[in-house]
Amino acid sequence: MFDTAATRPQGLAMRCARALLSPWSRLSLLVVLLAAAGTCVLVFEPQRILSDGWPAQLGGVTAVLLFAAAYGVCTAAFVPRPLLNLGAGALFGSQAGLVAAIAGTVLGAGIAFGLGRMLGQDALRPLLRGRWLKAADGQLSRHGFRSMLAVRLFPGVPFAAANYCAAVSRMGWLPFLVATGLGSIPNTAAYVIAGARASTPTSPVFLIAMGFIVVTGVGGAAVAWFKRHHFRDRDRDRDRGRARGRDGDGEQERDRGRAA
């Protein structure tokens, strides 16, 4: 009798633990965390650092490291990276600002990737049924490094969206982080240089940096348009092939019926 009474609480605890650790419970936790992060951004307004400046008591390597850490947390909380990149250049100059921005980019991408992988992948993967979702998942799962490198080089996909899409796919950690670090350098450097030279908007360096930003933006839009039509044409050809296969099977059945 005592054994039966003791096993009931244990069974209830096991069921509660399985419910709390289920894919949908973890996905709900991810949604709550992201909503809380977005709320904190709206309330505390970390972008005020551009107008208020960096605390005077912090300087040197310590300031760069703290900014990189804050950068990573802010990007995971949906603060736009261009704003943070401009701030890095304005606060630390071109070289130190680029180091801080790239380090923060990789850190923020790693945070988002880890949250998406641990809390959202198991619940979201069964929902990948649409053609576009399947195509994106297959591209990232099979060609993760080069796909993510292209996404970072041509910033047509929002940073946070790319992070969570990669987390839901079967892409590995190392290719994701390395591709993010390498692919983010050109565009991040342009923003950092623009922020460092914002006081002289007519200087050649500032104009070249802004021109590079515009060119990469247009290039990203062009690549997205090309990929969209490529996937659409491929799906159309696939549907036609299936229709022809069904027609061929129907003709074979009719021929068999006539022969019989």
PDB file of C-alpha atoms in Angstrom:
ATOM      1  CA  MET A   1       0.000   0.000   0.000  1.00  0.00           C
ATOM      2  CA  PHE A   2       2.829   2.359   0.872  1.00  0.00           C
ATOM      3  CA  ASP A   3       4.565   1.508  -2.401  1.00  0.00           C
ATOM      4  CA  THR A   4       1.430   2.375  -4.389  1.00  0.00           C
ATOM      5  CA  ALA A   5       1.034   5.720  -2.600  1.00  0.00           C
ATOM      6  CA  ALA A   6       4.691   6.547  -3.212  1.00  0.00           C
ATOM      7  CA  THR A   7       4.571   5.754  -6.905  1.00  0.00           C
ATOM      8  CA  ARG A   8       1.591   8.052  -7.556  1.00  0.00           C
ATOM      9  CA  PRO A   9       3.458  11.311  -6.775  1.00  0.00           C
ATOM     10  CA  GLN A  10       6.410  10.034  -8.770  1.00  0.00           C
ATOM     11  CA  GLY A  11       4.175   9.290 -11.757  1.00  0.00           C
ATOM     12  CA  LEU A  12       2.573  12.726 -11.498  1.00  0.00           C
ATOM     13  CA  ALA A  13       5.994  14.364 -11.300  1.00  0.00           C
ATOM     14  CA  MET A  14       7.148  12.473 -14.392  1.00  0.00           C
ATOM     15  CA  ARG A  15       4.078  13.569 -16.357  1.00  0.00           C
ATOM     16  CA  CYS A  16       4.550  17.174 -15.281  1.00  0.00           C
ATOM     17  CA  ALA A  17       8.224  17.040 -16.250  1.00  0.00           C
ATOM     18  CA  ARG A  18       7.393  15.605 -19.686  1.00  0.00           C
ATOM     19  CA  ALA A  19       4.751  18.296 -20.203  1.00  0.00           C
ATOM     20  CA  LEU A  20       7.142  21.077 -19.239  1.00  0.00           C
ATOM     21  CA  LEU A  21       9.905  19.699 -21.465  1.00  0.00           C
ATOM     22  CA  SER A  22       7.662  18.990 -24.447  1.00  0.00           C
ATOM     23  CA  PRO A  23       8.471  20.747 -27.759  1.00  0.00           C
ATOM     24  CA  TRP A  24       5.459  23.049 -27.577  1.00  0.00           C
ATOM     25  CA  SER A  25       6.201  24.060 -23.985  1.00  0.00           C
ATOM     26  CA  ARG A  26       9.758  24.964 -24.978  1.00  0.00           C
ATOM     27  CA  LEU A  27       8.473  26.882 -28.000  1.00  0.00           C
ATOM     28  CA  SER A  28       6.096  28.799 -25.723  1.00  0.00           C
ATOM     29  CA  LEU A  29       9.023  29.650 -23.469  1.00  0.00           C
ATOM     30  CA  LEU A  30      10.961  30.930 -26.505  1.00  0.00           C
ATOM     31  CA  VAL A  31       8.039  33.142 -27.517  1.00  0.00           C
ATOM     32  CA  VAL A  32       7.815  34.529 -23.982  1.00  0.00           C
ATOM     33  CA  LEU A  33      11.553  35.245 -23.881  1.00  0.00           C
ATOM     34  CA  LEU A  34      11.479  37.017 -27.248  1.00  0.00           C
ATOM     35  CA  ALA A  35       8.434  39.055 -26.245  1.00  0.00           C
ATOM     36  CA  ALA A  36      10.147  40.043 -22.995  1.00  0.00           C
ATOM     37  CA  ALA A  37      13.301  41.005 -24.890  1.00  0.00           C
ATOM     38  CA  GLY A  38      11.327  43.160 -27.303  1.00  0.00           C
ATOM     39  CA  THR A  39       9.532  44.831 -24.401  1.00  0.00           C
ATOM     40  CA  CYS A  40      12.840  45.619 -22.698  1.00  0.00           C
ATOM     41  CA  VAL A  41      14.097  47.216 -25.902  1.00  0.00           C
ATOM     42  CA  LEU A  42      11.036  49.447 -26.076  1.00  0.00           C
ATOM     43  CA  VAL A  43      11.246  50.394 -22.399  1.00  0.00           C
ATOM     44  CA  PHE A  44      14.979  50.946 -21.918  1.00  0.00           C
ATOM     45  CA  GLU A  45      15.769  52.207 -25.456  1.00  0.00           C
ATOM     46  CA  PRO A  46      19.394  51.031 -25.771  1.00  0.00           C
ATOM     47  CA  GLN A  47      19.754  53.130 -28.922  1.00  0.00           C
ATOM     48  CA  ARG A  48      20.011  56.198 -26.666  1.00  0.00           C
ATOM     49  CA  ILE A  49      23.698  55.420 -26.385  1.00  0.00           C
ATOM     50  CA  LEU A  50      24.119  57.158 -29.728  1.00  0.00           C
ATOM     51  CA  SER A  51      22.904  60.435 -28.263  1.00  0.00           C
ATOM     52  CA  ASP A  52      24.037  60.066 -24.644  1.00  0.00           C
ATOM     53  CA  GLY A  53      27.461  58.573 -25.398  1.00  0.00           C
ATOM     54  CA  TRP A  54      29.443  55.852 -23.634  1.00  0.00           C
ATOM     55  CA  PRO A  55      29.995  56.177 -19.844  1.00  0.00           C
ATOM     56  CA  ALA A  56      33.100  58.266 -19.229  1.00  0.00           C
ATOM     57  CA  GLN A  57      34.515  55.885 -16.614  1.00  0.00           C
ATOM     58  CA  LEU A  58      34.746  53.072 -19.149  1.00  0.00           C
ATOM     59  CA  GLY A  59      37.432  53.086 -21.794  1.00  0.00           C
ATOM     60  CA  GLY A  60      39.947  51.032 -23.717  1.00  0.00           C
ATOM     61  CA  VAL A  61      39.621  47.282 -24.099  1.00  0.00           C
ATOM     62  CA  THR A  62      37.060  47.049 -21.284  1.00  0.00           C
ATOM     63  CA  ALA A  63      34.706  49.378 -23.119  1.00  0.00           C
ATOM     64  CA  VAL A  64      35.061  47.432 -26.370  1.00  0.00           C
ATOM     65  CA  LEU A  65      34.357  44.116 -24.640  1.00  0.00           C
ATOM     66  CA  LEU A  66      31.345  45.482 -22.775  1.00  0.00           C
ATOM     67  CA  PHE A  67      29.971  47.017 -25.945  1.00  0.00           C
ATOM     68  CA  ALA A  68      30.406  43.707 -27.803  1.00  0.00           C
ATOM     69  CA  ALA A  69      28.515  41.875 -25.046  1.00  0.00           C
ATOM     70  CA  ALA A  70      25.757  44.477 -25.020  1.00  0.00           C
ATOM     71  CA  TYR A  71      25.667  44.355 -28.826  1.00  0.00           C
ATOM     72  CA  GLY A  72      25.119  40.593 -28.794  1.00  0.00           C
ATOM     73  CA  VAL A  73      22.298  40.768 -26.253  1.00  0.00           C
ATOM     74  CA  CYS A  74      20.653  43.655 -28.108  1.00  0.00           C
ATOM     75  CA  THR A  75      20.697  41.880 -31.476  1.00  0.00           C
ATOM     76  CA  ALA A  76      19.113  38.821 -29.850  1.00  0.00           C
ATOM     77  CA  ALA A  77      16.447  41.246 -28.560  1.00  0.00           C
ATOM     78  CA  PHE A  78      15.753  42.553 -32.098  1.00  0.00           C
ATOM     79  CA  VAL A  79      17.650  45.848 -31.907  1.00  0.00           C
ATOM     80  CA  PRO A  80      18.565  46.683 -35.553  1.00  0.00           C
ATOM     81  CA  ARG A  81      22.208  45.919 -36.284  1.00  0.00           C
ATOM     82  CA  PRO A  82      22.777  48.955 -38.550  1.00  0.00           C
ATOM     83  CA  LEU A  83      22.023  51.192 -35.587  1.00  0.00           C
ATOM     84  CA  LEU A  84      24.479  49.331 -33.377  1.00  0.00           C
ATOM     85  CA  ASN A  85      27.129  49.340 -36.096  1.00  0.00           C
ATOM     86  CA  LEU A  86      26.837  53.092 -36.481  1.00  0.00           C
ATOM     87  CA  GLY A  87      27.130  53.412 -32.723  1.00  0.00           C
ATOM     88  CA  ALA A  88      30.266  51.248 -32.652  1.00  0.00           C
ATOM     89  CA  GLY A  89      31.941  53.485 -35.213  1.00  0.00           C
ATOM     90  CA  ALA A  90      30.865  56.681 -33.501  1.00  0.00           C
ATOM     91  CA  LEU A  91      32.074  55.504 -30.080  1.00  0.00           C
ATOM     92  CA  PHE A  92      35.295  53.628 -30.870  1.00  0.00           C
ATOM     93  CA  GLY A  93      36.341  54.613 -34.380  1.00  0.00           C
ATOM     94  CA  SER A  94      36.745  52.379 -37.391  1.00  0.00           C
ATOM     95  CA  GLN A  95      39.149  49.682 -36.161  1.00  0.00           C
ATOM     96  CA  ALA A  96      38.049  49.099 -32.570  1.00  0.00           C
ATOM     97  CA  GLY A  97      34.426  49.654 -33.590  1.00  0.00           C
ATOM     98  CA  LEU A  98      34.662  46.947 -36.245  1.00  0.00           C
ATOM     99  CA  VAL A  99      36.141  44.474 -33.743  1.00  0.00           C
ATOM    100  CA  ALA A 100      33.370  45.218 -31.246  1.00  0.00           C
ATOM    101  CA  ALA A 101      30.644  45.002 -33.878  1.00  0.00           C
ATOM    102  CA  ILE A 102      31.817  41.702 -35.388  1.00  0.00           C
ATOM    103  CA  ALA A 103      32.280  40.134 -31.953  1.00  0.00           C
ATOM    104  CA  GLY A 104      28.814  41.302 -30.943  1.00  0.00           C
ATOM    105  CA  THR A 105      27.352  40.027 -34.217  1.00  0.00           C
ATOM    106  CA  VAL A 106      28.720  36.517 -33.688  1.00  0.00           C
ATOM    107  CA  LEU A 107      27.670  36.544 -30.031  1.00  0.00           C
ATOM    108  CA  GLY A 108      24.141  37.702 -30.813  1.00  0.00           C
ATOM    109  CA  ALA A 109      23.785  35.191 -33.640  1.00  0.00           C
ATOM    110  CA  GLY A 110      25.004  32.422 -31.320  1.00  0.00           C
ATOM    111  CA  ILE A 111      22.476  33.397 -28.629  1.00  0.00           C
ATOM    112  CA  ALA A 112      19.588  33.410 -31.100  1.00  0.00           C
ATOM    113  CA  PHE A 113      20.749  30.169 -32.734  1.00  0.00           C
ATOM    114  CA  GLY A 114      21.062  28.435 -29.371  1.00  0.00           C
ATOM    115  CA  LEU A 115      17.629  29.579 -28.190  1.00  0.00           C
ATOM    116  CA  GLY A 116      16.012  28.536 -31.452  1.00  0.00           C
ATOM    117  CA  ARG A 117      17.797  25.182 -31.519  1.00  0.00           C
ATOM    118  CA  MET A 118      17.029  24.238 -27.910  1.00  0.00           C
ATOM    119  CA  LEU A 119      13.531  25.667 -27.568  1.00  0.00           C
ATOM    120  CA  GLY A 120      12.005  25.838 -31.030  1.00  0.00           C
ATOM    121  CA  GLN A 121      13.449  23.242 -33.400  1.00  0.00           C
ATOM    122  CA  ASP A 122      11.530  20.168 -32.217  1.00  0.00           C
ATOM    123  CA  ALA A 123       8.171  21.950 -32.383  1.00  0.00           C
ATOM    124  CA  LEU A 124       8.705  23.833 -35.642  1.00  0.00           C
ATOM    125  CA  ARG A 125      10.340  21.201 -37.855  1.00  0.00           C
ATOM    126  CA  PRO A 126       7.110  19.183 -38.291  1.00  0.00           C
ATOM    127  CA  LEU A 127       5.455  22.388 -39.571  1.00  0.00           C
ATOM    128  CA  LEU A 128       7.851  22.753 -42.531  1.00  0.00           C
ATOM    129  CA  ARG A 129       5.313  21.813 -45.172  1.00  0.00           C
ATOM    130  CA  GLY A 130       5.185  24.806 -47.498  1.00  0.00           C
ATOM    131  CA  ARG A 131       7.348  24.867 -50.611  1.00  0.00           C
ATOM    132  CA  TRP A 132       9.281  27.950 -49.542  1.00  0.00           C
ATOM    133  CA  LEU A 133       9.870  26.617 -46.051  1.00  0.00           C
ATOM    134  CA  LYS A 134      11.020  23.248 -47.357  1.00  0.00           C
ATOM    135  CA  ALA A 135      13.309  24.897 -49.900  1.00  0.00           C
ATOM    136  CA  ALA A 136      14.902  27.142 -47.254  1.00  0.00           C
ATOM    137  CA  ASP A 137      15.287  24.247 -44.831  1.00  0.00           C
ATOM    138  CA  GLY A 138      16.873  22.027 -47.473  1.00  0.00           C
ATOM    139  CA  GLN A 139      19.267  24.747 -48.584  1.00  0.00           C
ATOM    140  CA  LEU A 140      20.434  25.498 -45.041  1.00  0.00           C
ATOM    141  CA  SER A 141      20.615  21.835 -44.043  1.00  0.00           C
ATOM    142  CA  ARG A 142      22.612  20.676 -47.091  1.00  0.00           C
ATOM    143  CA  HIS A 143      24.663  23.786 -47.891  1.00  0.00           C
ATOM    144  CA  GLY A 144      24.686  25.576 -44.562  1.00  0.00           C
ATOM    145  CA  PHE A 145      28.002  27.401 -44.707  1.00  0.00           C
ATOM    146  CA  ARG A 146      27.748  28.843 -48.201  1.00  0.00           C
ATOM    147  CA  SER A 147      24.042  29.636 -47.819  1.00  0.00           C
ATOM    148  CA  MET A 148      24.574  31.542 -44.580  1.00  0.00           C
ATOM    149  CA  LEU A 149      27.640  33.248 -46.031  1.00  0.00           C
ATOM    150  CA  ALA A 150      25.521  34.503 -48.945  1.00  0.00           C
ATOM    151  CA  VAL A 151      22.787  35.669 -46.577  1.00  0.00           C
ATOM    152  CA  ARG A 152      25.282  37.696 -44.541  1.00  0.00           C
ATOM    153  CA  LEU A 153      27.069  39.131 -47.573  1.00  0.00           C
ATOM    154  CA  PHE A 154      23.820  40.260 -49.223  1.00  0.00           C
ATOM    155  CA  PRO A 155      21.655  41.499 -46.352  1.00  0.00           C
ATOM    156  CA  GLY A 156      18.260  40.894 -47.895  1.00  0.00           C
ATOM    157  CA  VAL A 157      17.104  38.652 -45.034  1.00  0.00           C
ATOM    158  CA  PRO A 158      16.681  40.235 -41.567  1.00  0.00           C
ATOM    159  CA  PHE A 159      19.407  39.217 -39.136  1.00  0.00           C
ATOM    160  CA  ALA A 160      17.081  37.694 -36.529  1.00  0.00           C
ATOM    161  CA  ALA A 161      15.033  35.822 -39.134  1.00  0.00           C
ATOM    162  CA  ALA A 162      18.164  34.238 -40.600  1.00  0.00           C
ATOM    163  CA  ASN A 163      19.318  33.176 -37.131  1.00  0.00           C
ATOM    164  CA  TYR A 164      16.087  31.416 -36.205  1.00  0.00           C
ATOM    165  CA  CYS A 165      15.627  29.850 -39.652  1.00  0.00           C
ATOM    166  CA  ALA A 166      19.121  28.377 -39.368  1.00  0.00           C
ATOM    167  CA  ALA A 167      18.326  27.137 -35.853  1.00  0.00           C
ATOM    168  CA  VAL A 168      15.237  25.261 -37.048  1.00  0.00           C
ATOM    169  CA  SER A 169      17.216  23.656 -39.888  1.00  0.00           C
ATOM    170  CA  ARG A 170      19.842  20.948 -39.410  1.00  0.00           C
ATOM    171  CA  MET A 171      22.732  23.333 -39.910  1.00  0.00           C
ATOM    172  CA  GLY A 172      25.690  22.873 -37.545  1.00  0.00           C
ATOM    173  CA  TRP A 173      26.966  25.372 -34.993  1.00  0.00           C
ATOM    174  CA  LEU A 174      30.442  25.850 -36.422  1.00  0.00           C
ATOM    175  CA  PRO A 175      29.428  26.547 -40.048  1.00  0.00           C
ATOM    176  CA  PHE A 176      26.758  28.954 -38.821  1.00  0.00           C
ATOM    177  CA  LEU A 177      29.086  30.986 -36.588  1.00  0.00           C
ATOM    178  CA  VAL A 178      32.016  31.031 -39.036  1.00  0.00           C
ATOM    179  CA  ALA A 179      29.797  32.039 -41.961  1.00  0.00           C
ATOM    180  CA  THR A 180      28.189  34.730 -39.824  1.00  0.00           C
ATOM    181  CA  GLY A 181      31.538  36.173 -38.765  1.00  0.00           C
ATOM    182  CA  LEU A 182      33.077  36.180 -42.235  1.00  0.00           C
ATOM    183  CA  GLY A 183      29.984  37.221 -44.159  1.00  0.00           C
ATOM    184  CA  SER A 184      29.156  40.104 -41.822  1.00  0.00           C
ATOM    185  CA  ILE A 185      32.529  41.836 -42.151  1.00  0.00           C
ATOM    186  CA  PRO A 186      31.982  43.874 -45.372  1.00  0.00           C
ATOM    187  CA  ASN A 187      28.567  45.310 -44.563  1.00  0.00           C
ATOM    188  CA  THR A 188      29.392  45.826 -40.890  1.00  0.00           C
ATOM    189  CA  ALA A 189      32.623  47.616 -41.797  1.00  0.00           C
ATOM    190  CA  ALA A 190      30.699  49.981 -44.085  1.00  0.00           C
ATOM    191  CA  TYR A 191      28.309  50.943 -41.288  1.00  0.00           C
ATOM    192  CA  VAL A 192      31.078  51.287 -38.717  1.00  0.00           C
ATOM    193  CA  ILE A 193      33.118  53.540 -41.031  1.00  0.00           C
ATOM    194  CA  ALA A 194      30.005  55.589 -41.768  1.00  0.00           C
ATOM    195  CA  GLY A 195      29.438  56.005 -38.034  1.00  0.00           C
ATOM    196  CA  ALA A 196      33.051  56.968 -37.430  1.00  0.00           C
ATOM    197  CA  ARG A 197      32.936  59.583 -40.227  1.00  0.00           C
ATOM    198  CA  ALA A 198      29.408  60.821 -39.569  1.00  0.00           C
ATOM    199  CA  SER A 199      30.751  64.210 -38.520  1.00  0.00           C
ATOM    200  CA  THR A 200      32.118  64.711 -42.052  1.00  0.00           C
ATOM    201  CA  PRO A 201      29.320  63.461 -44.342  1.00  0.00           C
ATOM    202  CA  THR A 202      30.936  64.943 -47.447  1.00  0.00           C
ATOM    203  CA  SER A 203      34.238  63.116 -47.016  1.00  0.00           C
ATOM    204  CA  PRO A 204      35.165  60.487 -49.643  1.00  0.00           C
ATOM    205  CA  VAL A 205      35.403  57.735 -47.028  1.00  0.00           C
ATOM    206  CA  PHE A 206      31.884  58.395 -45.768  1.00  0.00           C
ATOM    207  CA  LEU A 207      30.464  58.550 -49.288  1.00  0.00           C
ATOM    208  CA  ILE A 208      32.205  55.297 -50.282  1.00  0.00           C
ATOM    209  CA  ALA A 209      30.853  53.560 -47.191  1.00  0.00           C
ATOM    210  CA  MET A 210      27.306  54.725 -47.882  1.00  0.00           C
ATOM    211  CA  GLY A 211      27.634  53.732 -51.517  1.00  0.00           C
ATOM    212  CA  PHE A 212      28.722  50.243 -50.499  1.00  0.00           C
ATOM    213  CA  ILE A 213      25.700  49.954 -48.205  1.00  0.00           C
ATOM    214  CA  VAL A 214      23.369  50.920 -51.039  1.00  0.00           C
ATOM    215  CA  VAL A 215      25.036  48.543 -53.512  1.00  0.00           C
ATOM    216  CA  THR A 216      24.871  45.562 -51.153  1.00  0.00           C
ATOM    217  CA  GLY A 217      21.239  46.346 -50.369  1.00  0.00           C
ATOM    218  CA  VAL A 218      20.351  46.405 -54.060  1.00  0.00           C
ATOM    219  CA  GLY A 219      22.414  43.255 -54.607  1.00  0.00           C
ATOM    220  CA  GLY A 220      20.583  41.472 -51.797  1.00  0.00           C
ATOM    221  CA  ALA A 221      17.217  42.435 -53.298  1.00  0.00           C
ATOM    222  CA  ALA A 222      18.352  41.197 -56.728  1.00  0.00           C
ATOM    223  CA  VAL A 223      19.564  37.863 -55.324  1.00  0.00           C
ATOM    224  CA  ALA A 224      16.274  37.406 -53.438  1.00  0.00           C
ATOM    225  CA  TRP A 225      14.294  38.145 -56.622  1.00  0.00           C
ATOM    226  CA  PHE A 226      16.395  35.688 -58.632  1.00  0.00           C
ATOM    227  CA  LYS A 227      16.062  32.952 -56.022  1.00  0.00           C
ATOM    228  CA  ARG A 228      12.328  33.490 -55.811  1.00  0.00           C
ATOM    229  CA  HIS A 229      11.852  33.021 -59.544  1.00  0.00           C
ATOM    230  CA  HIS A 230      14.308  30.113 -59.563  1.00  0.00           C
ATOM    231  CA  PHE A 231      12.327  28.249 -56.901  1.00  0.00           C
ATOM    232  CA  ARG A 232       9.050  29.128 -58.629  1.00  0.00           C
ATOM    233  CA  ASP A 233      10.270  27.799 -61.991  1.00  0.00           C
ATOM    234  CA  ARG A 234      11.653  24.668 -60.369  1.00  0.00           C
ATOM    235  CA  ASP A 235       8.365  23.987 -58.585  1.00  0.00           C
ATOM    236  CA  ARG A 236       6.446  24.572 -61.824  1.00  0.00           C
ATOM    237  CA  ASP A 237       8.679  22.107 -63.692  1.00  0.00           C
ATOM    238  CA  ARG A 238       8.270  19.586 -60.903  1.00  0.00           C
ATOM    239  CA  ASP A 239       4.473  19.897 -61.014  1.00  0.00           C
ATOM    240  CA  ARG A 240       4.505  19.473 -64.786  1.00  0.00           C
ATOM    241  CA  GLY A 241       6.673  16.365 -64.464  1.00  0.00           C
ATOM    242  CA  ARG A 242       4.273  14.874 -61.936  1.00  0.00           C
ATOM    243  CA  ALA A 243       1.293  15.687 -64.160  1.00  0.00           C
ATOM    244  CA  ARG A 244       3.008  14.027 -67.127  1.00  0.00           C
ATOM    245  CA  GLY A 245       3.770  10.992 -65.006  1.00  0.00           C
ATOM    246  CA  ARG A 246       0.130  10.686 -63.980  1.00  0.00           C
ATOM    247  CA  ASP A 247      -0.997  11.082 -67.601  1.00  0.00           C
ATOM    248  CA  GLY A 248       1.497   8.424 -68.664  1.00  0.00           C
ATOM    249  CA  ASP A 249       0.218   6.029 -66.006  1.00  0.00           C
ATOM    250  CA  GLY A 250      -3.353   6.654 -67.148  1.00  0.00           C
ATOM    251  CA  GLU A 251      -2.486   5.921 -70.758  1.00  0.00           C
ATOM    252  CA  GLN A 252      -0.755   2.687 -69.751  1.00  0.00           C
ATOM    253  CA  GLU A 253      -3.823   1.589 -67.807  1.00  0.00           C
ATOM    254  CA  ARG A 254      -6.087   2.352 -70.777  1.00  0.00           C
ATOM    255  CA  ASP A 255      -3.791   0.397 -73.095  1.00  0.00           C
ATOM    256  CA  ARG A 256      -3.905  -2.569 -70.721  1.00  0.00           C
ATOM    257  CA  GLY A 257      -7.686  -2.373 -70.628  1.00  0.00           C
ATOM    258  CA  ARG A 258      -7.920  -2.378 -74.418  1.00  0.00           C
ATOM    259  CA  ALA A 259      -5.529  -5.324 -74.674  1.00  0.00           C
ATOM    260  CA  ALA A 260      -7.587  -7.246 -72.149  1.00  0.00           C
TER     261      ALA A 260
END
